[in-house]
Every structure is written in C-alpha cells, then in structure tokens.
Short mmCIF file of C-alpha atoms and ligand atoms in Angstrom, two decimals:
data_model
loop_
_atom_site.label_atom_id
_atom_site.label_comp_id
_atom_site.label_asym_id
_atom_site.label_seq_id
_atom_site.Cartn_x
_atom_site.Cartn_y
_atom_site.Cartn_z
CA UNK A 1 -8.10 22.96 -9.87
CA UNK A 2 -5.72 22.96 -7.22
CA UNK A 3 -7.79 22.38 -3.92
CA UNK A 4 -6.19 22.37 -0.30
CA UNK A 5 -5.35 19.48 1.57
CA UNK A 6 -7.26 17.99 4.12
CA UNK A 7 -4.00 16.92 6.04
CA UNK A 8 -0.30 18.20 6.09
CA UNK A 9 2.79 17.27 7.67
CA UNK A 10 6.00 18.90 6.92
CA UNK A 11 9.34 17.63 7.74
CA UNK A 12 8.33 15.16 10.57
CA UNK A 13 10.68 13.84 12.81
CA UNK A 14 9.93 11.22 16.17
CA UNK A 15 12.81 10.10 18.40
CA UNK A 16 12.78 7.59 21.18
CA UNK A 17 16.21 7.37 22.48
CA UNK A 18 19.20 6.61 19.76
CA UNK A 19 16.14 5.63 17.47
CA UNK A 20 14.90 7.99 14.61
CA UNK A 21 11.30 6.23 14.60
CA UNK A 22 10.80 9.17 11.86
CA UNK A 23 12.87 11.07 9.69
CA UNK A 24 11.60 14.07 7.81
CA UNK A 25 8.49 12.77 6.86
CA UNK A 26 6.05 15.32 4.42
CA UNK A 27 2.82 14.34 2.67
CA UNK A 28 -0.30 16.17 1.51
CA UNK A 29 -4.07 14.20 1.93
CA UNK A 30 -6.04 15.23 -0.43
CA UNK A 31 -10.35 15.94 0.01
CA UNK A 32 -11.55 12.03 -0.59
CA UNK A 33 -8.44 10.54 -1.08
CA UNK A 34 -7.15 7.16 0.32
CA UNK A 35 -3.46 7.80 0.90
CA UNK A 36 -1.63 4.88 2.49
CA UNK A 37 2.21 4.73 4.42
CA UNK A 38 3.39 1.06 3.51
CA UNK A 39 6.41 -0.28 4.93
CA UNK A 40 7.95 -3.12 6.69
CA UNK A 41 7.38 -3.89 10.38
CA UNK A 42 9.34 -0.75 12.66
CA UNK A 43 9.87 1.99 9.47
CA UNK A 44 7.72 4.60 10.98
CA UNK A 45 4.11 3.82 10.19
CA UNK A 46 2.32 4.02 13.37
CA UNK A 47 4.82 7.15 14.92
CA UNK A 48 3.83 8.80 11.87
CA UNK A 49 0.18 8.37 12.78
CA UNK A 50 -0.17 8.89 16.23
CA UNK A 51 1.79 12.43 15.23
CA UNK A 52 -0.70 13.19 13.39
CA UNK A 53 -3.54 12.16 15.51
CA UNK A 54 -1.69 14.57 18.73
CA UNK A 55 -0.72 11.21 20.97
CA UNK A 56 2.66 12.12 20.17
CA UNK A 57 4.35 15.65 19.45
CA UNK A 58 7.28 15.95 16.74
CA UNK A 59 10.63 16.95 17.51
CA UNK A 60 10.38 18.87 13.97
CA UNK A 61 8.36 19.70 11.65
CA UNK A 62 4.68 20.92 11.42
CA UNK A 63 0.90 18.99 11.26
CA UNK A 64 -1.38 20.91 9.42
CA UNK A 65 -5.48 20.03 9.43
CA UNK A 66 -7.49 21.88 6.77
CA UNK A 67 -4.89 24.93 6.72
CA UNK A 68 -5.00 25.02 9.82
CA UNK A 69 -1.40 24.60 12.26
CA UNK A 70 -2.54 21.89 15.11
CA UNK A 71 1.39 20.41 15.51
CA UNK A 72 4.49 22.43 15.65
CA UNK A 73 7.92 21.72 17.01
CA UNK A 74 8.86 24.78 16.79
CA UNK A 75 6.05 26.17 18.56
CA UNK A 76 5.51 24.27 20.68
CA UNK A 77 1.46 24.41 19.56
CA UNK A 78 -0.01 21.01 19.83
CA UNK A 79 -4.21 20.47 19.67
CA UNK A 80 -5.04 17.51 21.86
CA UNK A 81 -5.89 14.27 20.10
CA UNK A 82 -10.12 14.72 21.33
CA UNK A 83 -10.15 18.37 19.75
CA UNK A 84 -8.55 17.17 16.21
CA UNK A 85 -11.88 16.12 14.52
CA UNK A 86 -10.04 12.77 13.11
CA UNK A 87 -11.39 9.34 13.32
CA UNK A 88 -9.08 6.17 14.46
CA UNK A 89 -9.48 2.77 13.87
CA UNK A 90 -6.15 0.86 15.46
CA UNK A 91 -4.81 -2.81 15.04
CA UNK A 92 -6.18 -3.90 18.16
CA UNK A 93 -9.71 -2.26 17.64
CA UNK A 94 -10.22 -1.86 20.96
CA UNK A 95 -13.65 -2.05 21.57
CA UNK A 96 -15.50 -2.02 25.06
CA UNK A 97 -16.30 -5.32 25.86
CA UNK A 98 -18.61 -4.37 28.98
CA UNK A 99 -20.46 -2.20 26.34
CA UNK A 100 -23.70 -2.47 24.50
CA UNK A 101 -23.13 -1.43 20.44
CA UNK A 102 -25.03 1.48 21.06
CA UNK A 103 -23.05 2.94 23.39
CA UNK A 104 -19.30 1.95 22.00
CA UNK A 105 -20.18 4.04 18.83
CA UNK A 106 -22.21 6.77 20.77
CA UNK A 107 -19.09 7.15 23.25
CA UNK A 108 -16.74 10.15 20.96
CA UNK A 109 -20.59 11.95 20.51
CA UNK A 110 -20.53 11.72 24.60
CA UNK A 111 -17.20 12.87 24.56
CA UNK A 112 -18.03 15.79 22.92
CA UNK A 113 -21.46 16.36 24.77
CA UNK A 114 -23.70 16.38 21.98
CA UNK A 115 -27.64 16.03 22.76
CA UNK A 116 -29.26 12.79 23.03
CA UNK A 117 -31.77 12.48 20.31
CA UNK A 118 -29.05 13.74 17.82
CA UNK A 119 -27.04 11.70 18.88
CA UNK A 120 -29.40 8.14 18.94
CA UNK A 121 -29.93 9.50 15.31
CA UNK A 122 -26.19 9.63 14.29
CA UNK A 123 -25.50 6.70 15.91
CA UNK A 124 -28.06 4.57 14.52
CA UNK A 125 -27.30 6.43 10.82
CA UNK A 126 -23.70 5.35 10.89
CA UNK A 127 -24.68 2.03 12.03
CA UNK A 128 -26.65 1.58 9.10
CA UNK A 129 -23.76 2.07 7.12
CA UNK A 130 -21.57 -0.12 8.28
CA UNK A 131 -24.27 -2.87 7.57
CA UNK A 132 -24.75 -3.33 12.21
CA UNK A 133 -28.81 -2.17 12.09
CA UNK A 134 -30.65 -4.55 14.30
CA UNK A 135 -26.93 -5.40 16.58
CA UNK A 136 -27.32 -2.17 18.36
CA UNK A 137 -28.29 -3.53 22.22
CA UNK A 138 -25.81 -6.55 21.42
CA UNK A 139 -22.74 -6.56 23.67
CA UNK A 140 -19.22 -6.30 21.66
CA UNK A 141 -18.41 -9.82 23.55
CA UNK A 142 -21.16 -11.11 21.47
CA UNK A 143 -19.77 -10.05 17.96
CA UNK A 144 -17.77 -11.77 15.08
CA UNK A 145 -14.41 -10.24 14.64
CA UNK A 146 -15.60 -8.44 11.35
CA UNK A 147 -18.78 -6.82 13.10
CA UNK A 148 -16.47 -5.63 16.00
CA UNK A 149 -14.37 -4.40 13.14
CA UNK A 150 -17.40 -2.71 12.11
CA UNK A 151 -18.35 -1.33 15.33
CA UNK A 152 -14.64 0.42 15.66
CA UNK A 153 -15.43 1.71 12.12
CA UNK A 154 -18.75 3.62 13.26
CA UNK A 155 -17.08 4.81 16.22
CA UNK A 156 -14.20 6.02 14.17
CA UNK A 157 -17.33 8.23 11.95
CA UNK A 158 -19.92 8.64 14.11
CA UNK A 159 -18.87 12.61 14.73
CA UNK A 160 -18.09 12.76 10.55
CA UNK A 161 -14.34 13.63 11.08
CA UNK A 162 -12.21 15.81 8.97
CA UNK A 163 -9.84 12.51 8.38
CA UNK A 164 -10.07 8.95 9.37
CA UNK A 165 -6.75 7.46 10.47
CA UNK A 166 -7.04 3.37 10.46
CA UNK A 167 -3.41 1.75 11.54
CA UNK A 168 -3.85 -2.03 9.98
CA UNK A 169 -7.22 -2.30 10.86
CA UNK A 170 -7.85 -5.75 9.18
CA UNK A 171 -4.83 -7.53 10.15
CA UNK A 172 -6.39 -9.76 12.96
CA UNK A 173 -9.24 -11.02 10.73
CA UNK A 174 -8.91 -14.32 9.14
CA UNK A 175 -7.67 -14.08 4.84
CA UNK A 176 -11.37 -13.98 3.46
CA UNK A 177 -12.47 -11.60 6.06
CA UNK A 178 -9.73 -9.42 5.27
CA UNK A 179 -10.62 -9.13 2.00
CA UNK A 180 -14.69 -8.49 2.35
CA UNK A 181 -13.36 -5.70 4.98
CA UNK A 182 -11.37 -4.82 2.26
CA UNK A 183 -14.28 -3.65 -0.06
CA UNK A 184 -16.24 -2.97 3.16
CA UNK A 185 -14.33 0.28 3.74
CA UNK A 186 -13.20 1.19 -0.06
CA UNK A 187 -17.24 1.37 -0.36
CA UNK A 188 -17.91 3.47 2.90
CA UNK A 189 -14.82 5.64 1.69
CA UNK A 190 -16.48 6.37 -0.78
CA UNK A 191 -19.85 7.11 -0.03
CA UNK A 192 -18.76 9.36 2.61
CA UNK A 193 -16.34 11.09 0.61
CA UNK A 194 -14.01 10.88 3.65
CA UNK A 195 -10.36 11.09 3.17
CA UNK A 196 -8.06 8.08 4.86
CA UNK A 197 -4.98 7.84 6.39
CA UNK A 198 -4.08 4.22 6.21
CA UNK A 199 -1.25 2.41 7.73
CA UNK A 200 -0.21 -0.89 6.61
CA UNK A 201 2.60 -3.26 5.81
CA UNK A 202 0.73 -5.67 3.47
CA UNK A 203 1.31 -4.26 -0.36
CA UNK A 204 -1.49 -5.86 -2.18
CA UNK A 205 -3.51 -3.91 0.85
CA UNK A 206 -2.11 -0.81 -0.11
CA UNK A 207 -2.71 -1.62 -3.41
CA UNK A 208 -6.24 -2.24 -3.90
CA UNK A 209 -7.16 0.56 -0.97
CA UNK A 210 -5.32 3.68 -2.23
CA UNK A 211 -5.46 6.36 -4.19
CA UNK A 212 -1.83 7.33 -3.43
CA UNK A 213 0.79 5.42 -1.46
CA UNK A 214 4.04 6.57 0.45
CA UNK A 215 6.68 4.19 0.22
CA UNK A 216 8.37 4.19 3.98
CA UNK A 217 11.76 2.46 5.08
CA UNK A 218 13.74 3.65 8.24
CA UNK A 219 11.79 6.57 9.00
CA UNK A 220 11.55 7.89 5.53
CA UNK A 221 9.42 8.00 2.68
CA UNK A 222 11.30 6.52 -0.53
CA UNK A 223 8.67 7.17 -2.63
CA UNK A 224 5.59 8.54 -3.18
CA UNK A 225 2.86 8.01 -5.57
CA UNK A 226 -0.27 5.94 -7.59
CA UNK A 227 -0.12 2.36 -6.85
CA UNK A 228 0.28 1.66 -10.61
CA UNK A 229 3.28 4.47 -10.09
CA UNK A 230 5.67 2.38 -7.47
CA UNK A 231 4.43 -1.03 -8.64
CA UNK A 232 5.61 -0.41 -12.11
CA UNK A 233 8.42 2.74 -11.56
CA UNK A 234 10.41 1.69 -8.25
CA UNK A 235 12.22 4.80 -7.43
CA UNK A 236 14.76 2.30 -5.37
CA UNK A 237 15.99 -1.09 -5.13
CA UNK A 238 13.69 -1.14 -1.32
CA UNK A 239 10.54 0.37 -3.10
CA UNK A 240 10.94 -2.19 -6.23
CA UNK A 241 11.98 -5.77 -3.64
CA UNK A 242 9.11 -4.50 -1.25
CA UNK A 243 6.43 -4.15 -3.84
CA UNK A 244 6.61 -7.56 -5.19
CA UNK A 245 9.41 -9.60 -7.14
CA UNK A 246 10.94 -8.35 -10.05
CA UNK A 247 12.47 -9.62 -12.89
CA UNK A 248 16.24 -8.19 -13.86
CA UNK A 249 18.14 -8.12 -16.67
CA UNK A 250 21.86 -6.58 -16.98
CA UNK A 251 23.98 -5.49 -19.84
CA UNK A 252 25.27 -2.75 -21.78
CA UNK A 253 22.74 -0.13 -23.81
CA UNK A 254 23.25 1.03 -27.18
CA UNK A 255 20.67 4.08 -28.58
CA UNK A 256 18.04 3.65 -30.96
CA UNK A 257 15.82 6.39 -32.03
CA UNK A 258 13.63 6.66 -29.09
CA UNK A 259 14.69 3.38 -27.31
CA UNK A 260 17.50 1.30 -25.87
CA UNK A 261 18.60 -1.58 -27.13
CA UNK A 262 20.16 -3.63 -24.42
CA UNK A 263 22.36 -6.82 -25.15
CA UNK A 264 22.04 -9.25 -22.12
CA UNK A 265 25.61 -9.98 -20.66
CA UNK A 266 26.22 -13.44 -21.29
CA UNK A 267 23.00 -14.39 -23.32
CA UNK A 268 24.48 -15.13 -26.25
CA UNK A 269 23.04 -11.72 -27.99
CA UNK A 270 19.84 -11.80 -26.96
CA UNK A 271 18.69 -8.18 -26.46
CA UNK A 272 15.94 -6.22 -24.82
CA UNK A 273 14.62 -2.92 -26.43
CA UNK A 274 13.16 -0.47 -23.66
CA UNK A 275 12.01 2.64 -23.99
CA UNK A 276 14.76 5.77 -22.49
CA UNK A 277 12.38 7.81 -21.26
CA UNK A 278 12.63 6.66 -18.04
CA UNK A 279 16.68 6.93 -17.46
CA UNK A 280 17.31 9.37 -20.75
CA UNK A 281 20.63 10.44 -21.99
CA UNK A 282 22.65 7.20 -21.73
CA UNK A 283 25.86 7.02 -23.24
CA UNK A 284 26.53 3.70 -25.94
CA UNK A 285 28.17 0.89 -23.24
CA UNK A 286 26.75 2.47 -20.34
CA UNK A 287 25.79 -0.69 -17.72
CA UNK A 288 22.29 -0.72 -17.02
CA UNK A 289 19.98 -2.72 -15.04
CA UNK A 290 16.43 -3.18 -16.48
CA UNK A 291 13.59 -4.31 -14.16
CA UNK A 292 9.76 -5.81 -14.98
CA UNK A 293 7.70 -7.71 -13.12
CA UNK A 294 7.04 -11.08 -13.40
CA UNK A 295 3.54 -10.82 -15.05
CA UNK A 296 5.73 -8.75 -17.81
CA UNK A 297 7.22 -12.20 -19.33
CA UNK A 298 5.17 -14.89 -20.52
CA UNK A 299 6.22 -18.88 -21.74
CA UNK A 300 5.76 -19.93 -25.30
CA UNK A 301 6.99 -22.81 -26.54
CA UNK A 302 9.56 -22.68 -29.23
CA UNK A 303 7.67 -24.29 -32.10
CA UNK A 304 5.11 -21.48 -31.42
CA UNK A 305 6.90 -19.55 -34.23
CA UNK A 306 8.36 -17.18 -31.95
CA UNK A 307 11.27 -15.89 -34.05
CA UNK A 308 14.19 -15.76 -30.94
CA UNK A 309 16.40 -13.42 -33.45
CA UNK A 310 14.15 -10.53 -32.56
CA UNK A 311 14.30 -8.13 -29.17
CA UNK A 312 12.57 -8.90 -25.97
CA UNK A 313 12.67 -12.82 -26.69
CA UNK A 314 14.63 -15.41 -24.78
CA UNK A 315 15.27 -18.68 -24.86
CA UNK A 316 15.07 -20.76 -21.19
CA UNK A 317 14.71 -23.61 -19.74
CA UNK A 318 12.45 -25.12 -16.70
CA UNK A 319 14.26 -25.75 -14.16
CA UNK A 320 11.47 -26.04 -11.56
CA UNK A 321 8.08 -25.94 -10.96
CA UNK A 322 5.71 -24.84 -7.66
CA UNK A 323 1.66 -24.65 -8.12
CA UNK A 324 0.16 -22.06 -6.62
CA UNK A 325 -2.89 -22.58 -6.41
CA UNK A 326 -4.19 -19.87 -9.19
CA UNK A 327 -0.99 -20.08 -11.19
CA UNK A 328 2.43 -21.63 -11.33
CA UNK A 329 5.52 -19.82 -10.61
CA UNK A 330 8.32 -21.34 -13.19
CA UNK A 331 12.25 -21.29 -11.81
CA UNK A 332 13.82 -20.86 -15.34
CA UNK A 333 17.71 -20.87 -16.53
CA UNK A 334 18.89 -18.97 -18.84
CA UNK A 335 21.87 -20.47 -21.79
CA UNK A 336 24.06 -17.69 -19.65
CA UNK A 337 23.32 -19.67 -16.35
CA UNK A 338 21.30 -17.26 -14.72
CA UNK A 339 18.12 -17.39 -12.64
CA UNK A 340 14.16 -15.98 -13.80
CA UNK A 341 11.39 -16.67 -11.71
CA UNK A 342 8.15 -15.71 -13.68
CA UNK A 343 4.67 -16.59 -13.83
CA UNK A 344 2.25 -19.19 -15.83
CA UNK A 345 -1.14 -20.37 -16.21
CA UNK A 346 -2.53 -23.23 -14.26
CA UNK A 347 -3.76 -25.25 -17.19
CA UNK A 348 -0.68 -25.37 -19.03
CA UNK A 349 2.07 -26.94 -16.99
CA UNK A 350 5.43 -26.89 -18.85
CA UNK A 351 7.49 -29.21 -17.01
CA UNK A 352 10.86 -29.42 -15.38
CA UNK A 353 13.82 -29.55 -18.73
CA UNK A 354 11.51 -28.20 -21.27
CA UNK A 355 12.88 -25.41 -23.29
CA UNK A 356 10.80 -22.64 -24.11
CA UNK A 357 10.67 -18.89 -25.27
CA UNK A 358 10.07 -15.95 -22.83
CA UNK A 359 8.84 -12.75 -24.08
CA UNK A 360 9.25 -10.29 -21.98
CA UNK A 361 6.89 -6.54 -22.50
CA UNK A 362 9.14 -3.93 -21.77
CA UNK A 363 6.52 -1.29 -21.43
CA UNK A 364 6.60 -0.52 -18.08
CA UNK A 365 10.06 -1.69 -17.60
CA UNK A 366 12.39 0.56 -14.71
CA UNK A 367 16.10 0.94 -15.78
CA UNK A 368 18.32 1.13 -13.34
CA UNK A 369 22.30 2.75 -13.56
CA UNK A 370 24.56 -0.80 -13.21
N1 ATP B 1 7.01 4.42 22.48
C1 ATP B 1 8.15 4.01 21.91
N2 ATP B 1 9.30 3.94 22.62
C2 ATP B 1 10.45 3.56 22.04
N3 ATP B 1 10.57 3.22 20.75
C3 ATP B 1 9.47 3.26 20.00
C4 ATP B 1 8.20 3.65 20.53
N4 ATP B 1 7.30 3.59 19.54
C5 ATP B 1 7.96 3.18 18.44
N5 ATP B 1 9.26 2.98 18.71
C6 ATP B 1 10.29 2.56 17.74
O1 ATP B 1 10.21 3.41 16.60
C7 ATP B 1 10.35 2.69 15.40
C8 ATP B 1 9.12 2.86 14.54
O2 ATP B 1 8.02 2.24 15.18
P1 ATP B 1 6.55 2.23 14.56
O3 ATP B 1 5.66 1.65 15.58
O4 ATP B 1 6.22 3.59 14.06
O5 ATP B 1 6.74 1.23 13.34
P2 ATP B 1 5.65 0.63 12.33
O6 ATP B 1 6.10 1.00 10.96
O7 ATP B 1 4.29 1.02 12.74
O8 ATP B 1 5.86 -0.94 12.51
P3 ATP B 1 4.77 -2.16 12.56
O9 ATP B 1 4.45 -2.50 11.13
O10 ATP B 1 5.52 -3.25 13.22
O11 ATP B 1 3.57 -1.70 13.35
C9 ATP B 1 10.63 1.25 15.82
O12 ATP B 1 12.01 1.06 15.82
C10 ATP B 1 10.05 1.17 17.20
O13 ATP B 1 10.71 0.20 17.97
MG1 MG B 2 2.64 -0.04 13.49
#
C-alpha cells in the first residue's frame, strides 16, 4: 500500500555565511498528510521551507515534487517558485491592502493566465470554503485579522496546489483566534485532501495539526514521527524538554520477566517497574534514567489505601502550589530531597506540607542510559 510522496527532500543543506541554517535535512509528505517541522526560534524551519518552495536553492541535497526532481545541488536544476504548483501561507500573511478580496485570491490564477469566468468561479468556490462568501468586493484594510488569515488561505488554494506550505500562519492572531484557525484549517485540510507543510515553533500547534511531526534543532531533524510518537518516546533529551516537561526518575535496573524493576537512588526503596522494550538488554545495576510526563503521576492521599510497599508508588510531600487556571501544578519533595513537578485537579487542592502518594503509570515511560 505503499503510495509515493507528494514531497521529497533528501539531504538538505542551507548556508548563510559561518551559519549551517540547515543540515542534512530528509523527509517524505505523504498524499493528505499534515506533516509539521517544530523547533525553537532559528533551527531551520523557514530555510527548510522556502527550499522547498524554490526562493532558495540548497547547497546539497535534492527537492523532489510528485517524483518529479524540481531542486538539485548537484545539478544545478532548480524550478522557479511560480512553476512549483505549491500554495504558501507566511507569518506575515501578506495580503494586498490596496486590493479588493476578489482580486487578492484571484491574483496566482492571473499569474498563471487562466480565463476569466473560470477563474470568478474558482475564486468565488474557494472563498466559500474558507467561510469569506458575501466579503468578496471588501478591501483587505477592512478585514479582521482571522478573515485576512482567511483570505491568504484562499489565495494559498485557489489554483488547487500539489502542497500547501503555511510558515506559522496563526501566530499574529490573538489565543482564541488561534485556536478557531486552528480547526479552521485541520477542517479545510481535510476536505480538500491537500497535503501540508507546516512550520511552527508552538508544540501543542504541532500537536493537534499533524499527522506526522519532524523534531528540528540546529539545522537537523532529531526526530521524526506521530505526535503521540515524540510526546511519549523522546528520541533525545532536546526532543523530550521541547515537547513539554517531563518527569525523571534515576537509579539502578534489575530484570524481571518482561520488565525492569528500577530502585530510585535515594528513595528509601521505592521502585518503579517499566517495561524493557523500549531500551532492551540491560545488564542488573546498569544506571538508567526513566522519563513520563507529568499527566503520568497522579496525588492520592495516603489514607486512600494506597499500599506504598508496591512498584510505581511514592510517597511526597507539597511543597508548593500554583493554580492554573484548569488545573494546579504541585512542586512536590521527595523523602530523598528531590524535586517533581506534576499535575492535579482544580477541585481538589492539596495544600502546601501535606503528604501524599504519587502513582506514577509507567506505560509510556522513555528510559534513558544514566
Ligand atoms: N537570509 C539569511 N541570511 C543570513 N542568515 C539567515 C538567513 N535566513 C536565515 N538565516 C539564519 O539561518 C538560521 C535558521 O533560520 P530560519 O529562519 O530557518 O529559522 P526558523 O526555525 O524559521 O526560526 P523562527 O522560528 O524564528 O522563524 C538562523 O540562524 C538564521 O539567523
Ligand atoms: Mg521561521
């Protein structure tokens, strides 16, 4: 069931100066798929996607649209950006201001000289889609920043491209806004079919958007896979601090049947069992470190007849509190004097000095070499 790629880029690499903007990048897009390059601010993002979309060539490696070769290094073949059939939506939408709607999204159909009936049709088609019928002799001065969002969006379609590249397209819209746009395009993804390059540095973004996401730091990409992949299985210490905060436990392993069972330096024998597929092979008194995330551990208090003899149990104490609005994070100590931060429901405050019992599910947990 192996079907080809819409995009591919092989061993990508963008210098400007001493600075290795990107470093070997490869990735496939798949027909339909939302694949996203998350990273911090200056890792690569945006190089990455102008190479692909031709406003920059490579100084290696190859760009590859349906099959077909349209970058090459060492070819020196490069398809201008206007013949690439891709669709761009950028941070700054850019917009014509002195322009009607109409003729901001009609302007690529211009571009490529297509007639005008067809293209009042296509125009006023894609419109509809983006939820802009009725806006269309409006000037973009005279739009809200989510329905000039919009109007970037139907430009971006309006010739149905191969690929639609969109470089943090919602970060200058307000929190709420973000979120509707959010939906907004995950919904005219998918009713197009199209498949997405997106660029972004916010991770819950990536999250909820993709189908796939590349992990990028420093011109590379540290991992790739499912959101549900690199949330739960950080390939690296980056990918796992990046994605959200983790919860880590160290000590020595010791093998049982299928499992580890890991005594907690310092904890006064309190032990996690986890499974070994995940780092197999382990010597007994090999040094591991075992990461979860903090909606892996939840508060009970002791008289809850949790039994603290068993794996996976701990006892802490509160040492601080913050509310959060939909939860409250909890700053616990451990009896071995180290530091938790985990996660609790708003209507059950447990407050500073109380002891309690953290269970932690070890399911998804990453293990780490010490
Ligand atoms: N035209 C340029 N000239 C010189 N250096 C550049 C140029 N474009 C990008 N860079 C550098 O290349 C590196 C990668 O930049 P890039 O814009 O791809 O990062 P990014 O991941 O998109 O970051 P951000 O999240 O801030 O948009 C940075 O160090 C940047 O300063
Ligand atoms: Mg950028």
């Amino acid at each position: 069931m192996s079907q080809s790629p819409v995009l591919e880029v092989r061993g990508l690499e963008k210098r400007f100066g001493q600075t290795l903007a990107v470093n070997g990048v490869s990735f496939a897009v798949q027909p339909g798929e939302v694949f996203t390059l998350l990273g911090p601010s200056g890792c690569g993002k945006s190089t990455t996607l102008r190479l692909v979309a031709g406003l920059e060539r490579p100084d290696a490696g190859d760009v590859l649209l349906n099959g077909e070769l349209i970058s090459s290094a060492a070819t020196g073949q490069h398809l201008p950006p206007e013949r690439r059939h891709m669709g761009m939506v950028f941070q700054s939408y850019a917009i014509w201001p002195h322009m009607t709607v109409l003729d901001n999204v009609r302007f690529p159909l211009r571009m490529r000289r297509a007639g005008a009936s067809e293209s009042r049709k296509r125009v006023l088609d894609i419109l509809d889609v983006v939820g802009l019928t009725g806006l269309e002799s409006r000037a973009a001065t005279q739009l809200s920043g989510g329905q000039q969002q919009r109007v970037a969006l139907a430009r971006a379609l309006v010739h149905e491209p191969a690929l639609l590249l969109l470089d943090e397209p919602l970060s200058n819209l307000d929190a709420k806004l973000r979120e509707h746009m959010r939906s907004e395009i995950k919904r005219l993804q998918r009713r197009l079919g199209i498949a997405v390059l997106f660029v972004t540095h916010d991770q819950s973004e990536a999250m909820t958007l993709s189908d796939r996401v590349a992990v990028m730091n420093l011109g590379v990409v540290e991992q790739l896979g499912t959101p549900r992949e690199v949330y739960a299985h950080p390939a690296s210490e980056f990918v796992r601090d990046f994605l959200g905060r983790a919860v880590l436990f160290e000590g020595s392993v010791r093998r049982d049947a299928d499992d580890y069972v890991l005594t907690l330096d310092g904890e006064a024998g309190a032990r996690l069992r986890v499974g070994s597929a995940a780092l197999p092979g382990l010597a007994d008194g090999t040094r591991v470190v075992v990461g979860t995330r903090p909606e892996d551990a939840r508060l009970l208090p002791l008289d809850a007849g949790v039994s603290l003899e068993e794996p996976n149990r701990l006892r802490v104490c509160v040492a601080e509190t913050a509310f959060l609005g939909e939860r409250i994070e909890y700053t616990l100590r451990t009896p071995g004097g180290k530091t938790l931060v985990v996660f609790g429901a708003r209507h059950e405050e447990h407050p500073p000095g109380t002891e309690l019992a953290l269970v932690v599910d070890t399911a998804e947990a990453s293990l780490w070499p010490a």
